Amino acid sequence: MKAEWELVQRAKQGDEESFAALVEQNQGRIYNLALRMTGNPDDALELSQEAFLNAWKGLGKFQGDSSFATWLYRLTSNVCIDFLRREKRRSALSMTISLDDEEEARQAELPDERFSPHVEAERRERQEALRAGLNTLSAEHRRVLILRELEGLSYGEIAQVLGLEEGTVKSRIARARLALRNYLKKQGNFFDSSTSIS
């Protein structure tokens, strides 16, 4: 696999194969980000393609101050926010989110067929409660929480992606966690200490 920087330089000179390689390297994570933000596979596919199209058109403006992947996250995030604003949607997000800052707790939870029906029902109930809680957040608060908790970006990376100060990112994440925690408490779905927000 060629280095990202080399592929970007060649793509900037109009090499479509190099750009195709960049798309291939990043398409999974970009699609997943769009899916988490919109909650709809068809919309996510369309928006991730739109983000890549914007990247191709805007390659000349990419200065390399951040990684190409970080720049793509920003483009995708912006495309999704514009879409959500246009559609005035607050659709469900198909994910389970951790509510703390631990590295190992930041992965999306995948269904396990070995779960008993009782455990699976509880897991689905928690997932639905978290979806509903995330849908009560503003698009901006939901976006920072998704980038932090599900995509695993650092505060600095999120600041780069969104063009914000790092302090603003930390503040938005703290407010988003608090709002989500309060929603879950109000609904009687604040499960246990492992899901507490610190």
mmCIF file of N, CA and C in Angstrom, residues 19-99:
data_model
loop_
_atom_site.group_PDB
_atom_site.id
_atom_site.type_symbol
_atom_site.label_atom_id
_atom_site.label_comp_id
_atom_site.label_asym_id
_atom_site.label_seq_id
_atom_site.Cartn_x
_atom_site.Cartn_y
_atom_site.Cartn_z
ATOM 1 N N PHE A 19 -6.237 8.499 -6.455
ATOM 2 C CA PHE A 19 -7.407 8.917 -5.681
ATOM 3 C C PHE A 19 -8.286 7.710 -5.359
ATOM 4 N N ALA A 20 -8.429 6.794 -6.318
ATOM 5 C CA ALA A 20 -9.213 5.574 -6.086
ATOM 6 C C ALA A 20 -8.609 4.766 -4.934
ATOM 7 N N ALA A 21 -7.277 4.740 -4.848
ATOM 8 C CA ALA A 21 -6.615 4.034 -3.740
ATOM 9 C C ALA A 21 -6.923 4.715 -2.407
ATOM 10 N N LEU A 22 -6.947 6.047 -2.396
ATOM 11 C CA LEU A 22 -7.306 6.786 -1.175
ATOM 12 C C LEU A 22 -8.752 6.494 -0.767
ATOM 13 N N VAL A 23 -9.634 6.433 -1.756
ATOM 14 C CA VAL A 23 -11.036 6.109 -1.478
ATOM 15 C C VAL A 23 -11.120 4.720 -0.860
ATOM 16 N N GLU A 24 -10.416 3.768 -1.468
ATOM 17 C CA GLU A 24 -10.447 2.390 -0.976
ATOM 18 C C GLU A 24 -9.946 2.297 0.464
ATOM 19 N N GLN A 25 -8.895 3.049 0.785
ATOM 20 C CA GLN A 25 -8.326 3.022 2.141
ATOM 21 C C GLN A 25 -9.280 3.613 3.176
ATOM 22 N N ASN A 26 -10.135 4.533 2.756
ATOM 23 C CA ASN A 26 -10.952 5.281 3.715
ATOM 24 C C ASN A 26 -12.451 5.019 3.626
ATOM 25 N N GLN A 27 -12.920 4.283 2.614
ATOM 26 C CA GLN A 27 -14.360 4.201 2.390
ATOM 27 C C GLN A 27 -15.132 3.571 3.546
ATOM 28 N N GLY A 28 -14.558 2.578 4.204
ATOM 29 C CA GLY A 28 -15.255 1.926 5.317
ATOM 30 C C GLY A 28 -15.531 2.883 6.457
ATOM 31 N N ARG A 29 -14.502 3.595 6.889
ATOM 32 C CA ARG A 29 -14.680 4.497 8.036
ATOM 33 C C ARG A 29 -15.548 5.702 7.683
ATOM 34 N N ILE A 30 -15.462 6.168 6.437
ATOM 35 C CA ILE A 30 -16.281 7.309 6.016
ATOM 36 C C ILE A 30 -17.753 6.905 5.935
ATOM 37 N N TYR A 31 -18.013 5.744 5.372
ATOM 38 C CA TYR A 31 -19.392 5.237 5.318
ATOM 39 C C TYR A 31 -19.945 5.066 6.736
ATOM 40 N N ASN A 32 -19.137 4.462 7.630
ATOM 41 C CA ASN A 32 -19.592 4.244 9.010
ATOM 42 C C ASN A 32 -19.894 5.557 9.725
ATOM 43 N N LEU A 33 -19.064 6.569 9.502
ATOM 44 C CA LEU A 33 -19.330 7.879 10.107
ATOM 45 C C LEU A 33 -20.653 8.433 9.591
ATOM 46 N N ALA A 34 -20.863 8.376 8.273
ATOM 47 C CA ALA A 34 -22.120 8.876 7.689
ATOM 48 C C ALA A 34 -23.315 8.082 8.203
ATOM 49 N N LEU A 35 -23.148 6.770 8.351
ATOM 50 C CA LEU A 35 -24.239 5.929 8.859
ATOM 51 C C LEU A 35 -24.570 6.288 10.302
ATOM 52 N N ARG A 36 -23.556 6.504 11.111
ATOM 53 C CA ARG A 36 -23.796 6.861 12.515
ATOM 54 C C ARG A 36 -24.464 8.229 12.643
ATOM 55 N N MET A 37 -24.142 9.118 11.728
ATOM 56 C CA MET A 37 -24.724 10.459 11.811
ATOM 57 C C MET A 37 -26.144 10.516 11.257
ATOM 58 N N THR A 38 -26.445 9.683 10.264
ATOM 59 C CA THR A 38 -27.769 9.750 9.632
ATOM 60 C C THR A 38 -28.692 8.619 10.065
ATOM 61 N N GLY A 39 -28.122 7.470 10.426
ATOM 62 C CA GLY A 39 -28.924 6.334 10.835
ATOM 63 C C GLY A 39 -29.576 5.590 9.677
ATOM 64 N N ASN A 40 -29.249 5.953 8.426
ATOM 65 C CA ASN A 40 -29.895 5.342 7.274
ATOM 66 C C ASN A 40 -28.819 4.890 6.279
ATOM 67 N N PRO A 41 -28.773 3.570 5.966
ATOM 68 C CA PRO A 41 -27.721 3.066 5.065
ATOM 69 C C PRO A 41 -27.730 3.726 3.684
ATOM 70 N N ASP A 42 -28.904 3.969 3.107
ATOM 71 C CA ASP A 42 -28.966 4.593 1.785
ATOM 72 C C ASP A 42 -28.435 6.019 1.816
ATOM 73 N N ASP A 43 -28.859 6.786 2.833
ATOM 74 C CA ASP A 43 -28.366 8.155 2.982
ATOM 75 C C ASP A 43 -26.858 8.148 3.221
ATOM 76 N N ALA A 44 -26.393 7.204 4.046
ATOM 77 C CA ALA A 44 -24.962 7.131 4.369
ATOM 78 C C ALA A 44 -24.137 6.858 3.112
ATOM 79 N N LEU A 45 -24.625 5.968 2.264
ATOM 80 C CA LEU A 45 -23.909 5.651 1.030
ATOM 81 C C LEU A 45 -23.844 6.879 0.123
ATOM 82 N N GLU A 46 -24.970 7.538 -0.037
ATOM 83 C CA GLU A 46 -25.027 8.730 -0.891
ATOM 84 C C GLU A 46 -24.132 9.845 -0.344
ATOM 85 N N LEU A 47 -24.186 10.057 0.972
ATOM 86 C CA LEU A 47 -23.420 11.148 1.581
ATOM 87 C C LEU A 47 -21.924 10.847 1.599
ATOM 88 N N SER A 48 -21.548 9.581 1.782
ATOM 89 C CA SER A 48 -20.123 9.258 1.741
ATOM 90 C C SER A 48 -19.588 9.452 0.314
ATOM 91 N N GLN A 49 -20.411 9.115 -0.687
ATOM 92 C CA GLN A 49 -19.996 9.363 -2.080
ATOM 93 C C GLN A 49 -19.873 10.867 -2.335
ATOM 94 N N GLU A 50 -20.813 11.640 -1.781
ATOM 95 C CA GLU A 50 -20.752 13.095 -1.930
ATOM 96 C C GLU A 50 -19.487 13.650 -1.275
ATOM 97 N N ALA A 51 -19.125 13.096 -0.116
ATOM 98 C CA ALA A 51 -17.914 13.553 0.581
ATOM 99 C C ALA A 51 -16.667 13.254 -0.257
ATOM 100 N N PHE A 52 -16.610 12.066 -0.856
ATOM 101 C CA PHE A 52 -15.464 11.731 -1.705
ATOM 102 C C PHE A 52 -15.429 12.609 -2.961
ATOM 103 N N LEU A 53 -16.590 12.901 -3.521
ATOM 104 C CA LEU A 53 -16.654 13.793 -4.681
ATOM 105 C C LEU A 53 -16.134 15.186 -4.301
ATOM 106 N N ASN A 54 -16.559 15.670 -3.120
ATOM 107 C CA ASN A 54 -16.071 16.968 -2.635
ATOM 108 C C ASN A 54 -14.564 16.934 -2.414
ATOM 109 N N ALA A 55 -14.069 15.786 -1.934
ATOM 110 C CA ALA A 55 -12.620 15.649 -1.724
ATOM 111 C C ALA A 55 -11.881 15.727 -3.062
ATOM 112 N N TRP A 56 -12.396 15.035 -4.069
ATOM 113 C CA TRP A 56 -11.765 15.057 -5.398
ATOM 114 C C TRP A 56 -11.746 16.483 -5.949
ATOM 115 N N LYS A 57 -12.903 17.169 -5.851
ATOM 116 C CA LYS A 57 -12.993 18.546 -6.357
ATOM 117 C C LYS A 57 -12.107 19.497 -5.557
ATOM 118 N N GLY A 58 -11.974 19.246 -4.251
ATOM 119 C CA GLY A 58 -11.251 20.175 -3.383
ATOM 120 C C GLY A 58 -9.818 19.793 -3.094
ATOM 121 N N LEU A 59 -9.306 18.779 -3.784
ATOM 122 C CA LEU A 59 -7.937 18.314 -3.516
ATOM 123 C C LEU A 59 -6.899 19.420 -3.599
ATOM 124 N N GLY A 60 -7.100 20.336 -4.518
ATOM 125 C CA GLY A 60 -6.148 21.436 -4.663
ATOM 126 C C GLY A 60 -6.051 22.301 -3.421
ATOM 127 N N LYS A 61 -7.121 22.334 -2.638
ATOM 128 C CA LYS A 61 -7.139 23.154 -1.414
ATOM 129 C C LYS A 61 -6.567 22.409 -0.212
ATOM 130 N N PHE A 62 -6.397 21.090 -0.334
ATOM 131 C CA PHE A 62 -5.878 20.301 0.785
ATOM 132 C C PHE A 62 -4.389 20.591 0.956
ATOM 133 N N GLN A 63 -4.048 21.191 2.091
ATOM 134 C CA GLN A 63 -2.670 21.626 2.330
ATOM 135 C C GLN A 63 -1.823 20.592 3.062
ATOM 136 N N GLY A 64 -2.476 19.576 3.638
ATOM 137 C CA GLY A 64 -1.718 18.565 4.380
ATOM 138 C C GLY A 64 -1.416 18.964 5.808
ATOM 139 N N ASP A 65 -2.138 19.986 6.324
ATOM 140 C CA ASP A 65 -1.951 20.381 7.730
ATOM 141 C C ASP A 65 -2.406 19.263 8.662
ATOM 142 N N SER A 66 -3.372 18.471 8.213
ATOM 143 C CA SER A 66 -3.830 17.302 8.950
ATOM 144 C C SER A 66 -3.684 16.113 8.007
ATOM 145 N N SER A 67 -3.985 14.922 8.499
ATOM 146 C CA SER A 67 -3.935 13.761 7.605
ATOM 147 C C SER A 67 -5.095 13.851 6.615
ATOM 148 N N PHE A 68 -4.968 13.143 5.512
ATOM 149 C CA PHE A 68 -6.038 13.093 4.521
ATOM 150 C C PHE A 68 -7.306 12.523 5.152
ATOM 151 N N ALA A 69 -7.142 11.493 6.017
ATOM 152 C CA ALA A 69 -8.292 10.870 6.682
ATOM 153 C C ALA A 69 -9.028 11.882 7.565
ATOM 154 N N THR A 70 -8.281 12.710 8.287
ATOM 155 C CA THR A 70 -8.906 13.729 9.141
ATOM 156 C C THR A 70 -9.663 14.741 8.290
ATOM 157 N N TRP A 71 -9.082 15.133 7.177
ATOM 158 C CA TRP A 71 -9.744 16.052 6.256
ATOM 159 C C TRP A 71 -11.037 15.433 5.723
ATOM 160 N N LEU A 72 -10.978 14.149 5.369
ATOM 161 C CA LEU A 72 -12.182 13.444 4.899
ATOM 162 C C LEU A 72 -13.267 13.398 5.975
ATOM 163 N N TYR A 73 -12.862 13.190 7.240
ATOM 164 C CA TYR A 73 -13.826 13.197 8.344
ATOM 165 C C TYR A 73 -14.548 14.542 8.384
ATOM 166 N N ARG A 74 -13.781 15.601 8.202
ATOM 167 C CA ARG A 74 -14.384 16.933 8.244
ATOM 168 C C ARG A 74 -15.378 17.114 7.099
ATOM 169 N N LEU A 75 -14.971 16.731 5.889
ATOM 170 C CA LEU A 75 -15.861 16.847 4.735
ATOM 171 C C LEU A 75 -17.130 16.022 4.944
ATOM 172 N N THR A 76 -16.965 14.800 5.437
ATOM 173 C CA THR A 76 -18.114 13.914 5.651
ATOM 174 C C THR A 76 -19.031 14.462 6.726
ATOM 175 N N SER A 77 -18.448 14.916 7.809
ATOM 176 C CA SER A 77 -19.230 15.487 8.903
ATOM 177 C C SER A 77 -20.040 16.680 8.415
ATOM 178 N N ASN A 78 -19.415 17.545 7.623
ATOM 179 C CA ASN A 78 -20.112 18.724 7.094
ATOM 180 C C ASN A 78 -21.247 18.342 6.153
ATOM 181 N N VAL A 79 -20.993 17.362 5.276
ATOM 182 C CA VAL A 79 -22.025 16.897 4.341
ATOM 183 C C VAL A 79 -23.213 16.332 5.116
ATOM 184 N N CYS A 80 -22.923 15.553 6.158
ATOM 185 C CA CYS A 80 -24.004 14.945 6.958
ATOM 186 C C CYS A 80 -24.798 15.993 7.734
ATOM 187 N N ILE A 81 -24.099 16.954 8.332
ATOM 188 C CA ILE A 81 -24.798 18.011 9.075
ATOM 189 C C ILE A 81 -25.678 18.814 8.124
ATOM 190 N N ASP A 82 -25.156 19.148 6.945
ATOM 191 C CA ASP A 82 -25.970 19.869 5.956
ATOM 192 C C ASP A 82 -27.204 19.055 5.584
ATOM 193 N N PHE A 83 -27.018 17.763 5.386
ATOM 194 C CA PHE A 83 -28.138 16.880 5.045
ATOM 195 C C PHE A 83 -29.177 16.860 6.164
ATOM 196 N N LEU A 84 -28.706 16.689 7.400
ATOM 197 C CA LEU A 84 -29.639 16.621 8.533
ATOM 198 C C LEU A 84 -30.393 17.937 8.704
ATOM 199 N N ARG A 85 -29.708 19.033 8.496
ATOM 200 C CA ARG A 85 -30.378 20.335 8.592
ATOM 201 C C ARG A 85 -31.408 20.496 7.478
ATOM 202 N N ARG A 86 -31.018 20.081 6.266
ATOM 203 C CA ARG A 86 -31.927 20.176 5.128
ATOM 204 C C ARG A 86 -33.166 19.335 5.357
ATOM 205 N N GLU A 87 -32.969 18.147 5.799
ATOM 206 C CA GLU A 87 -34.082 17.214 5.991
ATOM 207 C C GLU A 87 -34.806 17.415 7.314
ATOM 208 N N LYS A 88 -34.185 18.203 8.210
ATOM 209 C CA LYS A 88 -34.725 18.422 9.564
ATOM 210 C C LYS A 88 -35.056 17.094 10.235
ATOM 211 N N ARG A 89 -34.099 16.179 10.136
ATOM 212 C CA ARG A 89 -34.275 14.848 10.692
ATOM 213 C C ARG A 89 -33.561 14.679 11.999
ATOM 214 N N ARG A 90 -34.091 13.809 12.783
ATOM 215 C CA ARG A 90 -33.389 13.349 13.972
ATOM 216 C C ARG A 90 -33.567 11.836 13.999
ATOM 217 N N SER A 91 -32.959 11.185 13.027
ATOM 218 C CA SER A 91 -33.184 9.749 12.859
ATOM 219 C C SER A 91 -32.358 8.923 13.851
ATOM 220 N N ALA A 92 -32.782 7.707 14.019
ATOM 221 C CA ALA A 92 -32.120 6.809 14.967
ATOM 222 C C ALA A 92 -30.733 6.428 14.474
ATOM 223 N N LEU A 93 -29.832 6.268 15.413
ATOM 224 C CA LEU A 93 -28.469 5.847 15.082
ATOM 225 C C LEU A 93 -28.319 4.386 15.489
ATOM 226 N N SER A 94 -27.877 3.565 14.552
ATOM 227 C CA SER A 94 -27.762 2.141 14.867
ATOM 228 C C SER A 94 -26.406 1.862 15.508
ATOM 229 N N MET A 95 -26.364 2.084 16.800
ATOM 230 C CA MET A 95 -25.122 1.863 17.523
ATOM 231 C C MET A 95 -25.380 1.777 19.007
ATOM 232 N N THR A 96 -24.402 1.328 19.698
ATOM 233 C CA THR A 96 -24.360 1.411 21.142
ATOM 234 C C THR A 96 -23.153 2.273 21.445
ATOM 235 N N ILE A 97 -23.325 3.221 22.360
ATOM 236 C CA ILE A 97 -22.236 4.154 22.636
ATOM 237 C C ILE A 97 -21.806 4.002 24.081
ATOM 238 N N SER A 98 -20.520 4.070 24.325
ATOM 239 C CA SER A 98 -20.059 4.072 25.705
ATOM 240 C C SER A 98 -20.236 5.485 26.227
ATOM 241 N N LEU A 99 -20.397 5.605 27.509
ATOM 242 C CA LEU A 99 -20.639 6.927 28.073
ATOM 243 C C LEU A 99 -19.466 7.390 28.921
#
